[in-house]
XYZ file of C-alpha atoms in Angstrom:
604
model
C 33.573 12.564 46.078
C 32.183 13.189 42.550
C 29.177 11.188 41.417
C 30.684 9.636 38.279
C 33.938 8.386 39.965
C 31.889 6.930 42.859
C 29.690 5.071 40.415
C 32.798 3.690 38.701
C 34.208 2.577 42.069
C 31.065 0.659 42.987
C 30.882 -1.139 39.667
C 34.601 -1.853 39.790
C 34.255 -3.361 43.282
C 31.421 -5.711 42.324
C 33.151 -6.736 39.104
C 36.270 -7.632 41.081
C 34.273 -9.918 43.382
C 32.792 -11.789 40.466
C 35.951 -11.838 38.393
C 37.997 -13.370 41.267
C 35.337 -16.026 41.837
C 34.698 -14.939 45.417
C 30.961 -15.081 44.860
C 28.380 -15.548 42.102
C 26.109 -12.782 43.297
C 26.801 -9.501 45.083
C 24.949 -6.295 45.868
C 25.678 -2.952 47.454
C 22.787 -1.497 49.374
C 22.520 2.047 50.677
C 19.734 3.234 52.902
C 17.892 4.611 49.893
C 18.161 2.091 47.089
C 20.037 -0.696 45.393
C 23.105 0.771 43.698
C 24.208 -2.141 41.546
C 23.789 -5.887 41.164
C 25.438 -8.755 39.333
C 24.262 -12.285 38.725
C 20.818 -13.805 39.094
C 19.689 -14.379 42.703
C 16.279 -15.795 41.838
C 17.257 -19.470 41.858
C 19.715 -19.556 44.783
C 19.879 -19.132 48.532
C 19.511 -15.775 50.230
C 22.688 -13.636 50.094
C 24.773 -13.181 53.255
C 25.589 -9.831 54.870
C 29.348 -9.692 54.533
C 30.642 -6.210 55.355
C 29.605 -2.665 56.129
C 31.671 -0.223 54.057
C 31.756 3.536 53.635
C 32.074 4.620 50.004
C 32.247 8.298 49.153
C 31.039 9.276 52.606
C 27.923 7.059 52.431
C 27.376 3.773 54.291
C 26.770 0.660 52.181
C 26.073 -2.966 52.986
C 27.761 -5.706 50.941
C 25.525 -8.712 50.213
C 27.192 -11.754 48.619
C 26.790 -15.518 48.197
C 28.066 -18.515 46.336
C 25.953 -21.126 44.622
C 24.836 -23.979 46.888
C 26.345 -26.447 44.416
C 28.252 -29.030 46.572
C 31.097 -29.094 44.054
C 31.837 -25.402 44.606
C 33.703 -24.110 47.638
C 31.693 -22.152 50.193
C 31.547 -18.371 50.231
C 34.896 -16.896 51.282
C 33.556 -14.158 53.555
C 36.996 -13.004 54.602
C 38.129 -12.539 51.005
C 34.972 -10.551 50.175
C 35.610 -8.323 53.198
C 39.173 -7.690 52.083
C 37.910 -6.573 48.654
C 35.336 -4.333 50.302
C 37.931 -2.722 52.559
C 40.308 -2.231 49.636
C 37.532 -0.542 47.679
C 36.756 1.678 50.666
C 40.393 2.766 50.920
C 40.571 3.458 47.206
C 37.465 5.665 47.279
C 38.075 7.491 50.550
C 38.893 11.226 50.383
C 42.524 10.413 51.293
C 42.793 7.482 48.900
C 43.146 7.329 45.149
C 40.256 8.335 42.909
C 38.508 5.837 40.622
C 39.852 4.227 37.455
C 41.666 6.579 35.065
C 39.459 9.296 33.517
C 39.990 7.992 29.994
C 38.186 4.740 30.943
C 34.849 6.558 31.102
C 35.578 8.399 27.866
C 36.421 5.187 26.043
C 33.288 3.549 27.381
C 31.052 6.390 26.194
C 32.654 6.275 22.751
C 31.113 2.837 22.278
C 27.627 4.295 22.822
C 25.906 4.827 19.453
C 23.770 7.685 20.785
C 25.372 11.136 20.747
C 26.200 12.101 24.363
C 27.188 15.516 25.708
C 27.659 16.746 29.274
C 26.766 20.446 29.491
C 27.633 22.785 32.353
C 25.343 25.336 33.941
C 26.758 27.991 31.610
C 25.969 25.790 28.584
C 29.654 25.007 28.086
C 30.502 21.528 26.767
C 32.254 19.532 29.507
C 32.448 16.175 27.786
C 31.157 14.422 24.653
C 31.585 11.102 22.836
C 32.518 10.229 19.264
C 28.867 10.069 18.157
C 28.395 13.672 19.301
C 31.510 14.729 17.398
C 30.013 13.232 14.235
C 26.681 14.916 14.942
C 28.256 18.340 15.422
C 30.939 18.029 12.771
C 33.729 19.137 15.167
C 36.444 17.161 16.998
C 36.399 17.214 20.798
C 39.326 19.662 20.824
C 37.050 22.210 19.163
C 34.076 21.348 21.379
C 35.240 21.156 24.999
C 34.700 24.444 26.805
C 32.696 25.888 23.899
C 29.060 26.940 23.967
C 26.581 24.197 23.099
C 24.476 26.632 21.079
C 27.315 27.591 18.718
C 28.822 24.152 18.197
C 25.831 21.946 17.327
C 22.992 23.115 15.110
C 20.652 20.396 16.379
C 20.253 22.219 19.698
C 19.176 25.398 17.922
C 15.883 23.715 16.990
C 13.182 25.550 18.985
C 11.647 22.379 20.414
C 14.983 20.993 21.677
C 16.208 24.355 22.948
C 13.020 24.816 24.981
C 13.417 21.297 26.372
C 16.978 21.938 27.546
C 16.172 25.290 29.136
C 13.190 23.784 30.965
C 15.193 20.784 32.223
C 17.979 22.982 33.597
C 15.485 25.321 35.262
C 13.238 22.759 36.959
C 15.740 19.926 37.395
C 13.473 17.290 35.862
C 14.418 14.734 33.203
C 12.534 14.945 29.902
C 12.472 13.560 26.359
C 11.287 14.740 22.959
C 11.035 13.564 19.340
C 11.484 16.168 16.623
C 12.243 16.521 12.913
C 15.529 18.084 11.807
C 14.860 19.566 8.387
C 18.539 20.369 7.821
C 19.515 16.696 7.808
C 16.098 15.194 6.970
C 16.296 13.043 10.095
C 14.116 12.271 13.106
C 15.843 12.788 16.460
C 15.009 11.450 19.928
C 16.522 13.687 22.634
C 16.705 12.691 26.328
C 17.801 15.233 28.949
C 18.919 14.294 32.490
C 19.790 17.041 35.009
C 22.922 16.261 37.105
C 25.351 18.026 39.470
C 27.435 19.413 36.618
C 24.433 20.603 34.570
C 22.742 18.400 31.966
C 23.496 14.982 30.500
C 22.011 14.906 26.996
C 21.575 11.882 24.704
C 20.597 12.345 21.037
C 19.446 9.298 19.063
C 18.704 9.083 15.310
C 15.308 7.352 15.067
C 14.646 7.993 11.368
C 14.573 4.279 10.519
C 12.126 3.575 13.341
C 9.853 6.441 12.286
C 9.840 5.151 8.715
C 8.768 1.739 9.960
C 6.020 3.370 12.031
C 4.892 5.476 9.064
C 4.870 2.392 6.837
C 2.753 0.544 9.401
C 0.335 3.458 9.660
C 0.181 3.725 5.880
C -0.593 0.011 5.595
C -3.285 0.348 8.254
C -4.771 3.287 6.362
C -4.679 1.281 3.138
C -6.373 -1.651 4.860
C -9.063 0.615 6.270
C -9.464 2.327 2.911
C -9.643 -1.064 1.215
C -12.461 -2.146 3.483
C -14.376 1.039 2.771
C -13.721 0.642 -0.953
C -14.933 -2.946 -0.833
C -18.169 -1.865 0.850
C -18.669 0.949 -1.630
C -17.819 -1.399 -4.486
C -20.430 -3.900 -3.378
C -22.999 -1.120 -3.126
C -21.974 0.296 -6.519
C -22.230 -3.132 -8.141
C -25.741 -3.629 -6.825
C -26.865 -0.182 -7.967
C -25.223 -0.598 -11.373
C -26.884 -3.975 -11.906
C -30.344 -2.588 -11.183
C -29.601 0.496 -13.249
C -28.585 -1.671 -16.217
C -32.025 -3.294 -16.098
C -33.588 0.134 -16.510
C -31.083 1.185 -19.185
C -31.674 -1.913 -21.283
C -35.375 -1.018 -21.445
C -34.754 2.695 -22.132
C -32.172 2.034 -24.861
C -34.288 -0.721 -26.411
C -37.473 1.345 -26.607
C -35.537 4.402 -27.802
C -33.864 2.314 -30.510
C -37.120 0.820 -31.734
C -38.735 4.276 -31.708
C -35.893 5.672 -33.851
C -36.378 2.839 -36.339
C -40.088 3.591 -36.672
C -39.672 7.343 -37.093
C -38.612 8.885 -40.374
C -35.400 10.934 -40.216
C -37.420 14.118 -40.784
C -40.144 13.308 -38.292
C -40.641 15.971 -35.589
C -40.249 13.391 -32.798
C -37.078 11.816 -34.261
C -34.839 14.454 -32.613
C -36.271 13.622 -29.198
C -35.798 9.889 -29.786
C -32.179 10.522 -30.816
C -31.507 12.550 -27.660
C -33.009 9.829 -25.476
C -30.730 7.321 -27.208
C -27.608 9.478 -26.698
C -28.375 10.184 -23.022
C -29.108 6.522 -22.276
C -25.898 5.442 -24.042
C -23.879 7.880 -21.921
C -25.554 6.505 -18.814
C -24.594 2.989 -19.934
C -20.938 4.040 -20.273
C -21.068 5.600 -16.795
C -22.507 2.386 -15.369
C -19.668 0.483 -16.996
C -17.159 2.678 -15.165
C -19.006 2.109 -11.876
C -18.798 -1.647 -12.444
C -15.098 -1.356 -13.250
C -14.668 0.504 -9.957
C -16.569 -2.172 -8.043
C -14.411 -4.927 -9.552
C -11.310 -2.946 -8.632
C -12.451 -2.467 -5.050
C -12.883 -6.225 -4.654
C -9.518 -6.984 -6.245
C -10.946 -8.756 -9.331
C -8.546 -8.671 -12.260
C -10.421 -9.109 -15.530
C -8.941 -8.496 -18.944
C -8.832 -4.734 -19.288
C -8.367 -2.501 -22.362
C -5.230 -0.495 -21.479
C -5.659 2.261 -24.066
C -9.227 2.992 -22.991
C -8.295 3.013 -19.292
C -5.234 5.184 -19.924
C -7.370 7.605 -21.929
C -9.786 7.917 -18.993
C -6.889 8.513 -16.589
C -5.355 11.148 -18.867
C -8.700 12.953 -19.142
C -8.929 12.936 -15.353
C -5.358 14.215 -15.067
C -5.866 17.122 -17.475
C -8.030 18.907 -14.924
C -5.127 19.019 -12.449
C -2.235 19.820 -14.786
C -1.122 23.465 -15.043
C -1.826 25.157 -18.351
C 1.930 25.479 -18.930
C 2.236 21.696 -19.389
C 1.338 20.363 -22.831
C 0.053 16.805 -22.642
C 0.136 14.635 -25.754
C -1.495 11.185 -25.522
C -1.121 8.702 -28.394
C -3.830 6.180 -27.620
C -5.381 5.467 -31.019
C -5.086 2.273 -33.041
C -5.760 -1.336 -32.060
C -6.620 -1.909 -28.427
C -4.222 -3.871 -26.203
C -5.349 -5.745 -23.109
C -3.855 -6.978 -19.832
C -5.066 -8.468 -16.564
C -4.935 -5.527 -14.188
C -7.287 -3.501 -11.998
C -8.629 -0.287 -13.550
C -7.624 1.589 -10.391
C -4.047 0.318 -10.789
C -3.837 1.730 -14.310
C -5.050 5.048 -12.945
C -2.426 4.964 -10.170
C 0.363 4.274 -12.663
C -0.659 7.054 -15.045
C -1.378 9.673 -12.377
C 1.803 8.988 -10.359
C 4.130 8.986 -13.362
C 2.562 12.046 -14.989
C 2.463 13.995 -11.717
C 6.142 13.263 -11.056
C 6.962 14.294 -14.642
C 5.347 17.718 -14.576
C 6.633 18.459 -11.075
C 10.163 17.827 -12.403
C 9.742 20.455 -15.132
C 11.579 23.757 -14.515
C 9.031 26.433 -13.571
C 6.271 23.891 -14.315
C 6.681 24.318 -18.094
C 7.254 21.514 -20.562
C 5.880 18.702 -22.676
C 4.461 15.410 -21.466
C 3.906 12.398 -23.736
C 1.827 9.304 -22.913
C 1.698 6.251 -25.142
C 0.422 2.667 -24.948
C 1.748 0.016 -27.328
C 2.260 -3.720 -27.725
C 5.788 -5.199 -27.578
C 7.183 -8.725 -27.863
C 10.255 -9.620 -25.793
C 12.137 -12.596 -27.233
C 14.743 -13.083 -24.486
C 15.251 -12.063 -20.864
C 15.472 -8.269 -20.606
C 16.903 -6.543 -17.505
C 14.948 -3.490 -16.357
C 15.258 -1.164 -13.374
C 12.920 -3.243 -11.205
C 14.116 -6.739 -12.173
C 14.201 -8.952 -15.250
C 11.377 -9.373 -17.785
C 10.805 -12.888 -19.075
C 10.220 -13.518 -22.789
C 6.640 -12.919 -23.807
C 4.045 -10.423 -24.986
C 3.690 -7.175 -23.041
C 1.702 -3.950 -23.009
C 4.125 -1.022 -22.666
C 2.771 2.171 -21.087
C 5.225 5.035 -21.662
C 5.354 8.401 -19.884
C 8.041 10.788 -21.172
C 8.865 14.403 -20.294
C 11.452 17.039 -21.199
C 11.988 18.179 -17.602
C 15.052 18.357 -15.368
C 15.848 14.639 -15.540
C 17.718 13.023 -12.646
C 21.212 12.274 -11.427
C 22.580 8.681 -11.217
C 22.385 8.885 -7.414
C 18.680 9.801 -7.478
C 17.992 7.075 -10.024
C 19.679 4.487 -7.776
C 17.105 5.176 -5.005
C 14.135 5.850 -7.276
C 11.857 2.994 -6.180
C 12.714 2.981 -2.470
C 9.808 3.774 -0.111
C 9.802 7.310 1.303
C 12.623 8.424 -1.026
C 11.773 11.848 -2.448
C 13.588 14.852 -3.817
C 10.709 17.152 -2.876
C 10.640 19.365 0.191
C 9.079 17.967 3.348
C 5.287 18.161 3.155
C 5.266 18.204 -0.669
C 5.707 14.498 -1.278
C 5.597 11.175 0.559
C 8.127 9.292 -1.546
C 5.576 6.500 -2.126
C 4.400 7.250 -5.699
C 7.046 5.315 -7.640
C 7.180 2.688 -4.884
C 3.457 2.021 -5.458
C 3.960 1.864 -9.237
C 6.788 -0.642 -8.874
C 4.649 -2.692 -6.480
C 1.805 -2.861 -9.015
C 4.085 -3.936 -11.868
C 5.800 -6.555 -9.697
C 2.435 -7.993 -8.618
C 1.461 -8.269 -12.308
C 4.829 -9.903 -13.179
C 5.917 -6.854 -15.147
C 8.625 -4.249 -14.692
C 9.750 -0.656 -15.201
C 12.542 0.653 -17.426
C 13.887 4.166 -16.809
C 15.834 6.345 -19.242
C 16.979 9.643 -17.736
C 19.874 12.082 -17.533
C 20.336 15.393 -15.775
C 18.809 18.239 -17.779
C 17.500 15.908 -20.510
C 14.148 14.772 -19.178
C 13.063 11.266 -18.209
C 11.201 8.348 -19.735
C 9.396 5.579 -17.837
C 8.341 2.403 -19.697
C 5.933 0.263 -17.664
C 5.595 -3.346 -18.895
C 2.501 -5.439 -18.072
C 2.004 -8.961 -19.520
C -0.512 -8.755 -22.355
C -3.487 -11.003 -23.012
C -5.778 -11.348 -26.029
C -7.976 -8.475 -27.191
C -11.203 -9.895 -25.768
C -11.838 -7.951 -22.546
C -14.419 -7.959 -19.827
C -17.572 -6.809 -21.587
C -17.455 -8.071 -25.189
C -19.685 -6.396 -27.751
C -21.112 -8.374 -30.640
C -21.161 -6.678 -33.988
C -24.727 -5.726 -34.729
C -25.882 -6.753 -38.209
C -29.441 -5.436 -38.684
C -29.917 -7.363 -41.935
C -29.583 -10.702 -40.147
C -32.960 -11.824 -38.849
C -34.421 -14.889 -37.285
C -36.636 -17.381 -39.043
C -39.438 -17.756 -36.549
C -37.229 -19.520 -33.992
C -38.988 -19.764 -30.674
C -37.263 -17.887 -27.848
C -38.038 -18.311 -24.135
C -37.048 -15.099 -22.336
C -36.957 -15.205 -18.495
C -36.686 -12.001 -16.456
C -38.415 -10.801 -13.304
C -38.479 -7.187 -14.594
C -41.679 -6.687 -16.623
C -40.375 -3.510 -18.325
C -37.391 -5.427 -19.720
C -39.647 -8.311 -20.795
C -41.893 -5.996 -22.818
C -38.929 -4.384 -24.573
C -37.150 -7.665 -25.430
C -40.342 -9.317 -26.664
C -41.045 -6.470 -29.072
C -37.404 -6.283 -30.135
C -36.997 -9.960 -30.928
C -40.377 -10.215 -32.649
C -39.409 -7.372 -34.995
C -36.167 -9.253 -35.736
C -37.935 -12.407 -36.928
C -38.180 -14.448 -33.725
C -41.242 -15.758 -31.909
C -40.766 -14.710 -28.282
C -42.476 -15.828 -25.100
C -41.556 -13.984 -21.923
C -41.737 -15.362 -18.382
C -41.697 -13.247 -15.232
C -40.534 -16.113 -12.973
C -38.309 -19.174 -13.480
C -40.901 -21.701 -12.234
C -43.450 -20.964 -14.972
C -40.621 -20.881 -17.530
C -39.354 -24.321 -16.470
C -42.841 -25.804 -16.737
C -43.243 -24.408 -20.255
C -39.772 -25.535 -21.365
C -40.533 -29.088 -20.235
C -43.866 -29.294 -22.109
C -43.499 -26.965 -25.115
C -41.058 -26.610 -28.006
C -38.465 -23.833 -27.877
C -35.250 -23.321 -29.839
C -33.266 -21.179 -27.423
C -33.472 -19.794 -23.876
C -32.422 -16.346 -22.625
C -32.489 -16.006 -18.843
C -31.615 -13.267 -16.393
C -29.036 -14.259 -13.764
C -30.216 -12.346 -10.684
C -33.771 -13.358 -9.858
C -35.365 -13.657 -6.399
C -35.797 -17.432 -6.054
C -33.790 -19.161 -8.802
C -30.739 -17.734 -10.585
C -30.097 -18.054 -14.292
C -27.288 -20.580 -13.725
C -29.646 -22.677 -11.591
C -32.221 -22.605 -14.412
C -29.571 -23.997 -16.767
C -28.620 -26.748 -14.308
C -32.273 -27.758 -13.795
C -32.851 -27.972 -17.550
C -29.738 -30.106 -18.026
C -30.708 -32.510 -15.225
C -34.147 -32.915 -16.780
C -32.746 -33.679 -20.206
C -33.618 -30.394 -21.951
C -30.763 -29.725 -24.403
C -31.246 -26.152 -25.575
C -28.704 -23.378 -26.163
C -28.907 -21.016 -23.183
C -27.835 -17.369 -23.059
C -27.277 -15.780 -19.637
C -28.246 -12.089 -19.509
C -26.990 -9.959 -16.610
C -26.094 -6.420 -15.684
C -22.959 -7.512 -13.784
C -20.394 -9.824 -15.426
C -17.329 -11.247 -13.678
C -14.768 -13.896 -14.542
C -16.167 -16.084 -11.772
C -19.651 -15.883 -13.307
C -18.250 -16.767 -16.739
C -16.610 -19.888 -15.319
C -19.744 -20.934 -13.422
C -21.871 -20.393 -16.516
C -19.485 -22.453 -18.659
C -19.644 -25.333 -16.162
C -23.453 -25.162 -16.383
C -23.352 -25.513 -20.185
C -24.387 -21.918 -20.924
C -23.193 -20.865 -24.371
C -22.846 -17.094 -23.748
C -22.870 -14.601 -20.865
C -24.374 -11.424 -22.230
C -24.430 -7.813 -20.905
C -28.107 -6.991 -20.596
C -27.656 -3.277 -21.317
C -26.581 -4.138 -24.900
C -29.755 -6.086 -25.661
C -30.998 -3.759 -28.403
C -27.771 -3.695 -30.415
C -26.492 -7.233 -29.982
C -29.039 -9.718 -28.624
C -30.706 -10.657 -31.976
C -27.330 -11.283 -33.652
C -26.094 -13.227 -30.636
C -29.128 -15.523 -30.750
C -28.466 -16.277 -34.429
C -24.810 -17.072 -33.658
C -25.725 -19.348 -30.719
C -28.358 -21.185 -32.779
C -25.816 -21.719 -35.559
C -23.340 -23.278 -33.079
C -26.014 -25.451 -31.437
C -26.144 -29.215 -32.142
C -29.839 -28.671 -32.876
C -29.057 -26.160 -35.618
C -30.289 -28.493 -38.362
C -33.541 -29.211 -36.583
C -34.056 -25.547 -35.811
C -33.579 -24.527 -39.419
């Protein structure tokens, strides 16, 4: 008797026992293994040996039982035996075969995996509806035909090798592979049988995408941890470097003031000034990176950050792409990470030039300020009324079809060939804008280029590191300044600087000696470094307040954050000042703080 009909007979027999209520649990045992089981025997009495039957030329033992519930009738052993004998007659060589052949076919059609039974000559013996959809042929055009000519999936080298090996060695196997023709992941299981091979093909693209997303998130988490460590290191280095730069720039500035424009050493002083200023700008970018790596969102100048990103991008663009960036005019600010601005610009510009035919075209980048007076639908949601910074990237490339546009911000969606894109670029951009309560508007048509407008809520123009306009003509009037800093090089520079600007300056290398002097001597204003070994600048301010010393206090530091600004404000500090701008702005800042101080009249 054939294997498949015998299997159907056994299942049919056990189902009939349960369906007729003859028992709640039944099993068929052969000498080798359990063939089938129904019910749950774990919480009931041991089953009873009911009948020995011969099915398909093999001896089986029928085990059955009823529940020991007193309200149920006992096991009808005779009835179970009659069912067993009827099943034996139906499956004997002289009796009828199993249920009609179309029962198995209908059952397999409910299986979502594509199934095909292949003979030893690779002819298709049977298949289900899922396989018909996979191959693109109805079963009338498949049965009896060669597997290799009727379904392109099996032409893939990896799958073909798997099938040949399974038929040769008679061992079941499985494989996952990528089908580039359909852009799908397939999971193929091969089971050798009497007729040849039983093959199941499952589409696992959705599962693979979930796995890839998980791996990508794990990579991002790992990268984030590394970035946070590097950011912390960069912040520490930049802070110490700003101490050095403040001294270099200060001494270079004072040297330039003392040298006549035609003096032989003036050129060298100018070059020192230029080099130190460039180093200060570089340190500022390192600090921006460190804030980004720790997820701190200060007010950021969008035009300046976009300009830096565009300059970085120019090195990677082909010479056939003409990039025009309109980033002049009044600065506009938003709360966003510098690295996020870079991601937005690089992703949008890269997508734009890759969409240009033959890599030739024009690319325009612009940053502007817009006011939205009522709710405005965009491609990623709805923008609420308010003030926004709009970053625009526009190209004259191939554009996009409505179908592509409908899937534009879906993860892993890409129109590029496999290996040339991940489909995550625009998904990342949309994630950034959503996190910042902004949105993206897309204008595109096939053959007419594309325009992306990215909206980020705007804030006022004052950003992270404010610069105070330097007015050299304004000078102090012998106001006494207490300057506290544990770096002696900085102390020497600031003392000379402030003295030349009309102040009387006393420097202190440690907070303890400064506190003693401030409690016993007269001073008009205090400038203190924040990061000192024993006592921080904020702690100095708190100690002075608790001891009744009411003086305007300026906090000087090489690393400013929003958290530090808030802490300083709570401590009564009037300004948090970037130390590296001491030469240009500190004298003017002291005059402004003294003018705002309640003791301004006494000081004057």
